[in-house]
PDB file of C-alpha atoms in Angstrom:
ATOM      1  CA  MET A 116     127.113  83.695 102.556  1.00 93.00           C
ATOM      2  CA  LEU A 117     124.686  86.476 103.418  1.00 97.00           C
ATOM      3  CA  ASP A 118     122.266  86.330 106.311  1.00 97.00           C
ATOM      4  CA  LEU A 119     119.577  88.127 104.360  1.00 98.00           C
ATOM      5  CA  VAL A 120     118.717  89.476 100.931  1.00 98.00           C
ATOM      6  CA  ILE A 121     115.937  92.061 100.737  1.00 98.00           C
ATOM      7  CA  ILE A 122     114.403  92.331  97.266  1.00 97.00           C
ATOM      8  CA  GLY A 123     112.850  95.736  96.655  1.00 96.00           C
ATOM      9  CA  ALA A 124     113.578  99.209  97.979  1.00 94.00           C
ATOM     10  CA  GLY A 125     110.099 100.525  98.686  1.00 93.00           C
ATOM     11  CA  PRO A 126     108.887 101.413 102.210  1.00 95.00           C
ATOM     12  CA  ALA A 127     108.778  97.742 103.265  1.00 96.00           C
ATOM     13  CA  GLY A 128     112.231  96.896 101.932  1.00 96.00           C
ATOM     14  CA  LEU A 129     113.865 100.070 103.243  1.00 96.00           C
ATOM     15  CA  THR A 130     112.338  99.612 106.704  1.00 97.00           C
ATOM     16  CA  ALA A 131     113.538  96.018 106.715  1.00 97.00           C
ATOM     17  CA  ALA A 132     117.026  97.235 105.724  1.00 97.00           C
ATOM     18  CA  ILE A 133     117.063  99.686 108.656  1.00 97.00           C
ATOM     19  CA  TYR A 134     116.028  96.998 111.139  1.00 97.00           C
ATOM     20  CA  ALA A 135     118.443  94.455 109.634  1.00 97.00           C
ATOM     21  CA  ALA A 136     121.311  96.934 109.985  1.00 96.00           C
ATOM     22  CA  ARG A 137     120.363  97.612 113.598  1.00 95.00           C
ATOM     23  CA  ALA A 138     120.370  93.849 114.209  1.00 95.00           C
ATOM     24  CA  GLN A 139     123.868  93.675 112.657  1.00 95.00           C
ATOM     25  CA  MET A 140     122.801  91.220 109.987  1.00 97.00           C
ATOM     26  CA  ASN A 141     124.992  90.601 106.963  1.00 96.00           C
ATOM     27  CA  ALA A 142     122.333  91.837 104.547  1.00 97.00           C
ATOM     28  CA  VAL A 143     121.969  93.318 101.064  1.00 97.00           C
ATOM     29  CA  ILE A 144     118.979  95.177  99.628  1.00 97.00           C
ATOM     30  CA  ILE A 145     118.508  94.799  95.886  1.00 96.00           C
ATOM     31  CA  GLU A 146     116.817  97.615  94.002  1.00 92.00           C
ATOM     32  CA  ASN A 147     115.812  97.605  90.359  1.00 87.00           C
ATOM     33  CA  HIS A 148     114.115 100.998  90.226  1.00 79.00           C
ATOM     34  CA  ILE A 149     114.441 104.250  92.126  1.00 77.00           C
ATOM     35  CA  ALA A 150     114.396 103.788  95.901  1.00 81.00           C
ATOM     36  CA  GLY A 151     111.046 104.435  97.525  1.00 80.00           C
ATOM     37  CA  GLY A 152     108.842 102.449  95.193  1.00 79.00           C
ATOM     38  CA  GLN A 153     105.519 104.072  94.361  1.00 76.00           C
ATOM     39  CA  ILE A 154     106.003 106.949  96.791  1.00 79.00           C
ATOM     40  CA  ALA A 155     108.859 108.260  94.633  1.00 75.00           C
ATOM     41  CA  THR A 156     106.323 108.975  91.864  1.00 68.00           C
ATOM     42  CA  THR A 157     103.655 110.402  94.191  1.00 70.00           C
ATOM     43  CA  GLY A 158     102.914 114.067  94.816  1.00 69.00           C
ATOM     44  CA  ALA A 159     102.192 115.057  98.394  1.00 75.00           C
ATOM     45  CA  VAL A 160     101.828 112.379 101.084  1.00 81.00           C
ATOM     46  CA  ASP A 161      99.499 113.531 103.843  1.00 80.00           C
ATOM     47  CA  ASN A 162      98.838 110.406 105.904  1.00 83.00           C
ATOM     48  CA  TYR A 163     102.232 109.298 107.208  1.00 88.00           C
ATOM     49  CA  PRO A 164     102.576 110.172 110.916  1.00 91.00           C
ATOM     50  CA  GLY A 165     104.837 113.107 111.620  1.00 91.00           C
ATOM     51  CA  MET A 166     105.355 114.034 107.951  1.00 89.00           C
ATOM     52  CA  PRO A 167     102.181 115.805 106.779  1.00 87.00           C
ATOM     53  CA  GLY A 168     102.319 117.127 103.231  1.00 84.00           C
ATOM     54  CA  VAL A 169     105.763 115.683 102.463  1.00 88.00           C
ATOM     55  CA  GLN A 170     106.497 115.238  98.751  1.00 85.00           C
ATOM     56  CA  GLY A 171     106.741 111.596  97.741  1.00 83.00           C
ATOM     57  CA  LEU A 172     110.216 111.885  96.215  1.00 85.00           C
ATOM     58  CA  VAL A 173     111.508 113.690  99.309  1.00 90.00           C
ATOM     59  CA  MET A 174     110.053 110.986 101.532  1.00 90.00           C
ATOM     60  CA  ALA A 175     111.640 108.248  99.408  1.00 90.00           C
ATOM     61  CA  GLU A 176     115.033 109.942  99.655  1.00 92.00           C
ATOM     62  CA  GLN A 177     114.665 110.269 103.432  1.00 93.00           C
ATOM     63  CA  PHE A 178     113.850 106.560 103.734  1.00 93.00           C
ATOM     64  CA  ARG A 179     116.914 105.592 101.703  1.00 94.00           C
ATOM     65  CA  THR A 180     119.203 108.055 103.502  1.00 95.00           C
ATOM     66  CA  HIS A 181     118.076 106.674 106.847  1.00 96.00           C
ATOM     67  CA  ALA A 182     118.856 103.125 105.706  1.00 95.00           C
ATOM     68  CA  GLU A 183     122.299 104.173 104.423  1.00 94.00           C
ATOM     69  CA  GLN A 184     123.107 106.000 107.648  1.00 95.00           C
ATOM     70  CA  MET A 185     122.290 102.832 109.584  1.00 94.00           C
ATOM     71  CA  GLY A 186     124.751 100.913 107.411  1.00 94.00           C
ATOM     72  CA  ALA A 187     122.436  99.222 104.905  1.00 94.00           C
ATOM     73  CA  HIS A 188     124.163  97.855 101.786  1.00 94.00           C
ATOM     74  CA  PHE A 189     122.478  98.427  98.411  1.00 95.00           C
ATOM     75  CA  GLN A 190     122.985  96.589  95.146  1.00 94.00           C
ATOM     76  CA  ARG A 191     121.440  97.473  91.800  1.00 93.00           C
ATOM     77  CA  GLY A 192     119.893  94.518  90.009  1.00 93.00           C
ATOM     78  CA  GLN A 193     116.824  92.717  88.747  1.00 93.00           C
ATOM     79  CA  VAL A 194     115.912  89.428  90.401  1.00 96.00           C
ATOM     80  CA  THR A 195     114.766  86.787  87.912  1.00 95.00           C
ATOM     81  CA  GLY A 196     114.266  83.896  90.294  1.00 96.00           C
ATOM     82  CA  ILE A 197     115.028  82.224  93.614  1.00 96.00           C
ATOM     83  CA  GLU A 198     116.469  78.737  93.904  1.00 95.00           C
ATOM     84  CA  ASN A 199     115.500  77.142  97.199  1.00 94.00           C
ATOM     85  CA  SER A 200     117.846  74.483  98.570  1.00 90.00           C
ATOM     86  CA  GLY A 201     116.505  74.260 102.087  1.00 88.00           C
ATOM     87  CA  THR A 202     118.646  76.431 104.348  1.00 92.00           C
ATOM     88  CA  VAL A 203     120.369  78.065 101.376  1.00 95.00           C
ATOM     89  CA  LYS A 204     118.656  80.377  98.904  1.00 96.00           C
ATOM     90  CA  LYS A 205     120.248  81.428  95.625  1.00 96.00           C
ATOM     91  CA  ILE A 206     119.097  84.794  94.242  1.00 97.00           C
ATOM     92  CA  LEU A 207     119.319  84.812  90.450  1.00 96.00           C
ATOM     93  CA  LEU A 208     119.989  88.177  88.792  1.00 96.00           C
ATOM     94  CA  ALA A 209     119.461  89.341  85.232  1.00 93.00           C
ATOM     95  CA  ASP A 210     123.032  90.662  85.245  1.00 90.00           C
ATOM     96  CA  GLY A 211     125.785  89.530  87.568  1.00 85.00           C
ATOM     97  CA  GLU A 212     126.596  86.570  89.748  1.00 91.00           C
ATOM     98  CA  PRO A 213     123.889  84.970  91.913  1.00 95.00           C
ATOM     99  CA  LEU A 214     123.788  85.782  95.618  1.00 96.00           C
ATOM    100  CA  THR A 215     123.603  83.052  98.246  1.00 97.00           C
ATOM    101  CA  THR A 216     121.771  83.762 101.479  1.00 98.00           C
ATOM    102  CA  LYS A 217     120.116  82.091 104.440  1.00 97.00           C
ATOM    103  CA  ALA A 218     116.942  84.192 104.311  1.00 98.00           C
ATOM    104  CA  VAL A 219     115.045  86.367 101.830  1.00 98.00           C
ATOM    105  CA  ILE A 220     112.486  89.137 102.216  1.00 98.00           C
ATOM    106  CA  ALA A 221     110.509  89.763  99.027  1.00 98.00           C
ATOM    107  CA  ALA A 222     109.313  93.373  99.061  1.00 97.00           C
ATOM    108  CA  THR A 223     108.823  94.206  95.394  1.00 95.00           C
ATOM    109  CA  GLY A 224     105.376  95.697  95.927  1.00 93.00           C
ATOM    110  CA  ALA A 225     102.515  96.116  93.510  1.00 88.00           C
ATOM    111  CA  VAL A 226     101.801  98.767  90.920  1.00 85.00           C
ATOM    112  CA  PRO A 227      98.380 100.210  90.050  1.00 84.00           C
ATOM    113  CA  ARG A 228      97.011  99.078  86.736  1.00 87.00           C
ATOM    114  CA  SER A 229      96.831 102.110  84.485  1.00 89.00           C
ATOM    115  CA  LEU A 230      94.374 102.888  81.717  1.00 90.00           C
ATOM    116  CA  GLY A 231      97.110 104.123  79.393  1.00 91.00           C
ATOM    117  CA  MET A 232      95.043 107.083  78.236  1.00 93.00           C
ATOM    118  CA  PRO A 233      96.351 110.503  77.155  1.00 96.00           C
ATOM    119  CA  GLY A 234      97.045 112.759  80.128  1.00 97.00           C
ATOM    120  CA  GLU A 235      97.145 109.959  82.710  1.00 96.00           C
ATOM    121  CA  GLU A 236     100.866 109.730  83.343  1.00 93.00           C
ATOM    122  CA  ALA A 237     101.540 113.458  82.961  1.00 95.00           C
ATOM    123  CA  LEU A 238      98.900 114.326  85.583  1.00 96.00           C
ATOM    124  CA  ARG A 239      99.746 111.598  88.076  1.00 93.00           C
ATOM    125  CA  GLY A 240      99.994 113.338  91.450  1.00 89.00           C
ATOM    126  CA  ASN A 241      98.340 116.452  90.000  1.00 94.00           C
ATOM    127  CA  GLY A 242      94.760 115.273  90.084  1.00 96.00           C
ATOM    128  CA  VAL A 243      95.226 111.682  88.943  1.00 96.00           C
ATOM    129  CA  SER A 244      95.331 109.214  91.829  1.00 94.00           C
ATOM    130  CA  TYR A 245      95.217 105.468  92.324  1.00 91.00           C
ATOM    131  CA  CYS A 246      94.451 105.582  96.043  1.00 88.00           C
ATOM    132  CA  ALA A 247      91.364 107.286  97.489  1.00 90.00           C
ATOM    133  CA  MET A 248      92.447 106.500 101.044  1.00 82.00           C
ATOM    134  CA  CYS A 249      95.760 108.266 100.391  1.00 84.00           C
ATOM    135  CA  ASP A 250      94.602 111.314  98.459  1.00 90.00           C
ATOM    136  CA  GLY A 251      90.906 111.839  99.156  1.00 92.00           C
ATOM    137  CA  ALA A 252      91.541 114.621 101.676  1.00 91.00           C
ATOM    138  CA  PHE A 253      93.106 116.758  98.929  1.00 93.00           C
ATOM    139  CA  PHE A 254      89.723 116.922  97.173  1.00 97.00           C
ATOM    140  CA  TYR A 255      87.518 118.125 100.003  1.00 96.00           C
ATOM    141  CA  GLY A 256      84.515 119.927  98.556  1.00 97.00           C
ATOM    142  CA  LYS A 257      85.537 119.201  94.960  1.00 98.00           C
ATOM    143  CA  ARG A 258      84.054 117.188  92.106  1.00 98.00           C
ATOM    144  CA  VAL A 259      85.812 113.909  91.320  1.00 98.00           C
ATOM    145  CA  CYS A 260      85.300 110.770  89.296  1.00 98.00           C
ATOM    146  CA  VAL A 261      86.193 107.139  89.964  1.00 98.00           C
ATOM    147  CA  VAL A 262      87.003 104.921  86.981  1.00 97.00           C
ATOM    148  CA  GLY A 263      86.169 101.262  87.526  1.00 95.00           C
ATOM    149  CA  GLY A 264      83.355  98.975  88.573  1.00 94.00           C
ATOM    150  CA  GLY A 265      84.768  96.479  91.040  1.00 90.00           C
ATOM    151  CA  ASP A 266      84.924  96.397  94.816  1.00 85.00           C
ATOM    152  CA  THR A 267      87.873  98.799  94.938  1.00 85.00           C
ATOM    153  CA  ALA A 268      86.056 101.376  92.817  1.00 93.00           C
ATOM    154  CA  VAL A 269      82.980 101.143  95.042  1.00 92.00           C
ATOM    155  CA  GLU A 270      85.064 101.435  98.210  1.00 88.00           C
ATOM    156  CA  ASP A 271      86.852 104.460  96.744  1.00 92.00           C
ATOM    157  CA  ALA A 272      83.567 106.115  95.798  1.00 95.00           C
ATOM    158  CA  PHE A 273      82.184 105.516  99.282  1.00 94.00           C
ATOM    159  CA  SER A 274      85.294 106.987 100.920  1.00 91.00           C
ATOM    160  CA  LEU A 275      85.366 109.991  98.589  1.00 96.00           C
ATOM    161  CA  SER A 276      81.666 110.727  99.118  1.00 96.00           C
ATOM    162  CA  ARG A 277      82.538 111.888 102.634  1.00 95.00           C
ATOM    163  CA  GLN A 278      84.999 114.461 101.346  1.00 95.00           C
ATOM    164  CA  ALA A 279      84.180 115.460  97.779  1.00 97.00           C
ATOM    165  CA  SER A 280      81.126 117.490  96.840  1.00 98.00           C
ATOM    166  CA  GLU A 281      80.269 115.056  94.042  1.00 98.00           C
ATOM    167  CA  VAL A 282      81.545 111.631  93.017  1.00 98.00           C
ATOM    168  CA  ILE A 283      80.898 110.188  89.557  1.00 98.00           C
ATOM    169  CA  LEU A 284      81.470 106.465  89.015  1.00 97.00           C
ATOM    170  CA  ILE A 285      82.415 105.790  85.393  1.00 97.00           C
ATOM    171  CA  HIS A 286      82.013 102.185  84.283  1.00 97.00           C
ATOM    172  CA  ARG A 287      82.126 100.530  80.878  1.00 95.00           C
ATOM    173  CA  ARG A 288      79.178  98.247  81.656  1.00 95.00           C
ATOM    174  CA  ASP A 289      75.570  98.875  82.727  1.00 93.00           C
ATOM    175  CA  SER A 290      76.062  97.501  86.245  1.00 92.00           C
ATOM    176  CA  LEU A 291      78.869  97.304  88.768  1.00 92.00           C
ATOM    177  CA  ARG A 292      80.965  94.150  89.196  1.00 88.00           C
ATOM    178  CA  ALA A 293      81.290  94.843  92.919  1.00 87.00           C
ATOM    179  CA  GLN A 294      79.343  92.933  95.556  1.00 86.00           C
ATOM    180  CA  LYS A 295      75.685  93.819  95.146  1.00 90.00           C
ATOM    181  CA  ALA A 296      75.185  95.007  98.718  1.00 89.00           C
ATOM    182  CA  HIS A 297      78.179  97.335  98.499  1.00 85.00           C
ATOM    183  CA  ALA A 298      77.126  98.625  95.085  1.00 91.00           C
ATOM    184  CA  ALA A 299      73.585  99.367  96.259  1.00 93.00           C
ATOM    185  CA  ARG A 300      74.874 101.184  99.324  1.00 92.00           C
ATOM    186  CA  VAL A 301      77.213 103.490  97.425  1.00 94.00           C
ATOM    187  CA  LEU A 302      74.687 104.247  94.676  1.00 95.00           C
ATOM    188  CA  GLY A 303      72.221 105.276  97.365  1.00 96.00           C
ATOM    189  CA  ILE A 304      74.472 108.086  98.587  1.00 97.00           C
ATOM    190  CA  PRO A 305      73.076 111.467  97.448  1.00 97.00           C
ATOM    191  CA  ASN A 306      76.345 112.885  96.091  1.00 97.00           C
ATOM    192  CA  VAL A 307      77.314 109.717  94.181  1.00 97.00           C
ATOM    193  CA  SER A 308      76.116 109.084  90.628  1.00 97.00           C
ATOM    194  CA  ALA A 309      77.059 106.598  87.922  1.00 96.00           C
ATOM    195  CA  ARG A 310      77.896 107.044  84.252  1.00 96.00           C
ATOM    196  CA  TRP A 311      77.076 103.666  82.694  1.00 97.00           C
ATOM    197  CA  ASN A 312      78.427 102.182  79.461  1.00 97.00           C
ATOM    198  CA  ALA A 313      81.141 104.789  79.357  1.00 97.00           C
ATOM    199  CA  VAL A 314      84.920 104.897  79.133  1.00 96.00           C
ATOM    200  CA  VAL A 315      87.373 107.705  79.779  1.00 96.00           C
ATOM    201  CA  THR A 316      89.402 108.397  76.633  1.00 96.00           C
ATOM    202  CA  GLU A 317      91.430 111.380  77.826  1.00 97.00           C
ATOM    203  CA  ILE A 318      92.231 113.264  81.010  1.00 98.00           C
ATOM    204  CA  LEU A 319      92.211 117.005  80.472  1.00 98.00           C
ATOM    205  CA  SER A 320      94.240 119.627  82.269  1.00 97.00           C
ATOM    206  CA  GLU A 321      94.458 123.315  82.934  1.00 96.00           C
ATOM    207  CA  GLY A 322      97.427 124.955  84.618  1.00 96.00           C
ATOM    208  CA  GLY A 323      99.129 121.604  85.080  1.00 96.00           C
ATOM    209  CA  ARG A 324      96.255 120.027  87.011  1.00 97.00           C
ATOM    210  CA  VAL A 325      93.242 117.899  86.113  1.00 98.00           C
ATOM    211  CA  SER A 326      90.319 119.940  84.809  1.00 98.00           C
ATOM    212  CA  GLY A 327      88.101 117.226  83.370  1.00 98.00           C
ATOM    213  CA  VAL A 328      87.766 113.949  81.513  1.00 98.00           C
ATOM    214  CA  ARG A 329      86.648 113.118  78.005  1.00 97.00           C
ATOM    215  CA  VAL A 330      84.067 110.337  78.211  1.00 97.00           C
ATOM    216  CA  GLN A 331      82.824 108.155  75.361  1.00 97.00           C
ATOM    217  CA  ASP A 332      79.598 106.149  75.311  1.00 96.00           C
ATOM    218  CA  VAL A 333      80.543 102.566  74.352  1.00 95.00           C
ATOM    219  CA  LYS A 334      77.236 102.047  72.511  1.00 94.00           C
ATOM    220  CA  ASN A 335      76.778 105.140  70.371  1.00 95.00           C
ATOM    221  CA  HIS A 336      80.398 106.425  70.609  1.00 94.00           C
ATOM    222  CA  LYS A 337      79.256 109.923  71.486  1.00 95.00           C
ATOM    223  CA  GLU A 338      81.722 111.936  73.517  1.00 96.00           C
ATOM    224  CA  GLU A 339      81.309 114.562  76.193  1.00 96.00           C
ATOM    225  CA  ILE A 340      83.564 116.388  78.608  1.00 97.00           C
ATOM    226  CA  LEU A 341      82.934 116.095  82.342  1.00 97.00           C
ATOM    227  CA  PRO A 342      84.564 118.836  84.424  1.00 98.00           C
ATOM    228  CA  VAL A 343      86.252 117.241  87.456  1.00 98.00           C
ATOM    229  CA  ASP A 344      89.089 118.197  89.786  1.00 98.00           C
ATOM    230  CA  GLY A 345      90.275 114.663  90.427  1.00 97.00           C
ATOM    231  CA  VAL A 346      90.371 111.299  88.666  1.00 98.00           C
ATOM    232  CA  PHE A 347      90.671 108.164  90.805  1.00 97.00           C
ATOM    233  CA  ILE A 348      91.611 105.113  88.760  1.00 96.00           C
ATOM    234  CA  ALA A 349      90.475 101.887  90.408  1.00 93.00           C
ATOM    235  CA  VAL A 350      91.029  99.080  87.926  1.00 91.00           C
ATOM    236  CA  GLY A 351      93.185  96.868  90.131  1.00 83.00           C
ATOM    237  CA  MET A 352      96.778  96.320  91.169  1.00 83.00           C
ATOM    238  CA  ALA A 353      99.520  94.245  89.584  1.00 87.00           C
ATOM    239  CA  PRO A 354     101.816  92.618  92.183  1.00 92.00           C
ATOM    240  CA  GLU A 355     105.405  92.313  90.986  1.00 93.00           C
ATOM    241  CA  THR A 356     105.755  88.656  91.905  1.00 94.00           C
ATOM    242  CA  GLY A 357     106.546  86.845  88.655  1.00 93.00           C
ATOM    243  CA  PHE A 358     109.888  85.628  89.984  1.00 95.00           C
ATOM    244  CA  LEU A 359     108.111  84.011  92.965  1.00 96.00           C
ATOM    245  CA  ARG A 360     105.500  81.989  91.071  1.00 95.00           C
ATOM    246  CA  PRO A 361     107.635  78.823  90.692  1.00 95.00           C
ATOM    247  CA  LEU A 362     107.813  78.597  94.502  1.00 95.00           C
ATOM    248  CA  GLY A 363     104.053  78.055  94.850  1.00 94.00           C
ATOM    249  CA  ILE A 364     103.360  80.916  97.276  1.00 95.00           C
ATOM    250  CA  VAL A 365     101.475  83.230  94.917  1.00 95.00           C
ATOM    251  CA  ASP A 366      97.660  83.229  94.737  1.00 94.00           C
ATOM    252  CA  GLU A 367      95.481  83.498  91.635  1.00 91.00           C
ATOM    253  CA  TYR A 368      95.661  87.298  91.742  1.00 89.00           C
ATOM    254  CA  GLY A 369      99.451  87.393  91.950  1.00 92.00           C
ATOM    255  CA  TYR A 370      99.723  88.216  95.655  1.00 95.00           C
ATOM    256  CA  VAL A 371     102.010  86.338  98.014  1.00 96.00           C
ATOM    257  CA  GLN A 372     100.307  84.315 100.712  1.00 95.00           C
ATOM    258  CA  ALA A 373     101.946  85.286 103.998  1.00 96.00           C
ATOM    259  CA  GLY A 374     100.678  86.044 107.482  1.00 94.00           C
ATOM    260  CA  GLU A 375     101.100  89.146 109.618  1.00 96.00           C
ATOM    261  CA  ASP A 376     104.490  87.766 110.642  1.00 97.00           C
ATOM    262  CA  CYS A 377     105.373  87.872 106.901  1.00 98.00           C
ATOM    263  CA  ARG A 378     106.267  84.157 106.819  1.00 98.00           C
ATOM    264  CA  THR A 379     105.479  82.255 103.633  1.00 97.00           C
ATOM    265  CA  ALA A 380     105.106  78.501 103.216  1.00 96.00           C
ATOM    266  CA  VAL A 381     108.780  78.341 102.169  1.00 97.00           C
ATOM    267  CA  PRO A 382     111.024  78.357 105.271  1.00 96.00           C
ATOM    268  CA  GLY A 383     113.414  81.289 105.158  1.00 97.00           C
ATOM    269  CA  LEU A 384     111.363  83.231 102.600  1.00 98.00           C
ATOM    270  CA  PHE A 385     109.340  86.189 103.853  1.00 98.00           C
ATOM    271  CA  ALA A 386     107.052  88.694 102.114  1.00 98.00           C
ATOM    272  CA  ALA A 387     106.544  92.306 103.170  1.00 98.00           C
ATOM    273  CA  GLY A 388     104.569  95.225 101.793  1.00 95.00           C
ATOM    274  CA  ASP A 389     102.043  95.575  98.999  1.00 92.00           C
ATOM    275  CA  LEU A 390     102.866  92.254  97.313  1.00 94.00           C
ATOM    276  CA  ARG A 391     101.469  90.457 100.372  1.00 94.00           C
ATOM    277  CA  ARG A 392      97.800  89.485 100.375  1.00 91.00           C
ATOM    278  CA  LYS A 393      96.170  91.817 102.910  1.00 89.00           C
ATOM    279  CA  ALA A 394      93.340  94.296 103.344  1.00 82.00           C
ATOM    280  CA  VAL A 395      95.171  97.629 103.632  1.00 83.00           C
ATOM    281  CA  ARG A 396      98.059  98.747 101.438  1.00 83.00           C
ATOM    282  CA  GLN A 397      99.539 102.011 102.668  1.00 87.00           C
ATOM    283  CA  ILE A 398     103.045 103.352 103.267  1.00 91.00           C
ATOM    284  CA  VAL A 399     102.617 102.899 107.003  1.00 94.00           C
ATOM    285  CA  THR A 400     101.464  99.271 106.672  1.00 94.00           C
ATOM    286  CA  ALA A 401     104.314  98.476 104.291  1.00 95.00           C
ATOM    287  CA  ALA A 402     106.805  99.925 106.765  1.00 95.00           C
ATOM    288  CA  ALA A 403     105.201  97.881 109.541  1.00 97.00           C
ATOM    289  CA  ASP A 404     105.603  94.751 107.433  1.00 97.00           C
ATOM    290  CA  GLY A 405     109.298  95.519 107.032  1.00 97.00           C
ATOM    291  CA  ALA A 406     109.776  95.592 110.807  1.00 97.00           C
ATOM    292  CA  SER A 407     107.671  92.454 111.351  1.00 98.00           C
ATOM    293  CA  ALA A 408     109.580  90.582 108.654  1.00 98.00           C
ATOM    294  CA  ILE A 409     112.930  91.278 110.318  1.00 98.00           C
ATOM    295  CA  ARG A 410     111.640  89.953 113.629  1.00 98.00           C
ATOM    296  CA  SER A 411     110.609  86.762 111.860  1.00 98.00           C
ATOM    297  CA  VAL A 412     113.962  86.561 110.059  1.00 98.00           C
ATOM    298  CA  GLN A 413     115.777  86.866 113.382  1.00 97.00           C
ATOM    299  CA  ALA A 414     113.751  83.993 114.827  1.00 97.00           C
ATOM    300  CA  TYR A 415     114.413  81.876 111.725  1.00 97.00           C
ATOM    301  CA  LEU A 416     118.189  82.530 111.775  1.00 96.00           C
ATOM    302  CA  GLU A 417     118.328  81.680 115.480  1.00 94.00           C
ATOM    303  CA  LEU A 418     116.762  78.288 114.762  1.00 91.00           C
ATOM    304  CA  LEU A 419     119.395  77.598 112.089  1.00 89.00           C
ATOM    305  CA  GLU A 420     122.117  78.112 114.668  1.00 81.00           C
ATOM    306  CA  ILE A 421     120.718  75.551 117.088  1.00 68.00           C
TER     307      ILE A 421
END
């Protein structure tokens, strides 16, 4: 039987694998996609300490290499469920035999909800972003737009207003869904404006980077092109937690309810990274979760031995 199974090979899972290897745990990290999670599909990362401007794929490879050098064991697979029998957890896989373990760290992350419009995927990392906190500094003095109308969109617009020369909020309705006080504050900023009753139908490019967006009025269906250097899509996140729902630890938005120690309500099951309900979701906070989760796992395994 394993001491620990880590599900997910993003920053949280890889950090947990490094710490588990250092603690000489009998652990396996299961990955279904490319190691690194979202950072593997990101352009430059400019906010991780000591690695300014590192390319996302390079960073992901460095994380995985570090884990391998420490002795972490990887297994390819897709987890379909977890059977909880008290001190024993059975990890069910789409292909292959189940794994039995004493403890589990779920670190499958969350993915940004996309709009699915032409140009979006091709320009991701080249002007299309899903994180203003991560990428806002790349657009200093430039014109950008934020697509969305909720709290995240408003927070992104507020953050970007300090860096970009102009921020355009594009929303399909005639008012923002965000909290009224926050909406009023951001709309009162001189370099922030709103395009109401409008949807983005295409992201345009020039020289491999974003050059503008095609916007359609939802009432009269007229289209126009807005020249912008960056498009920030803020229509929510989708936590990858379907396999955890039967355990009763997932909230109405799909996030796992776990504290800063990463403990869930199920003894021996921990949650780390972007799938956890929390205020800030960054590479550095995911990595911190991975370390915190291992400390909690160690304490849990010690209690089992008593």
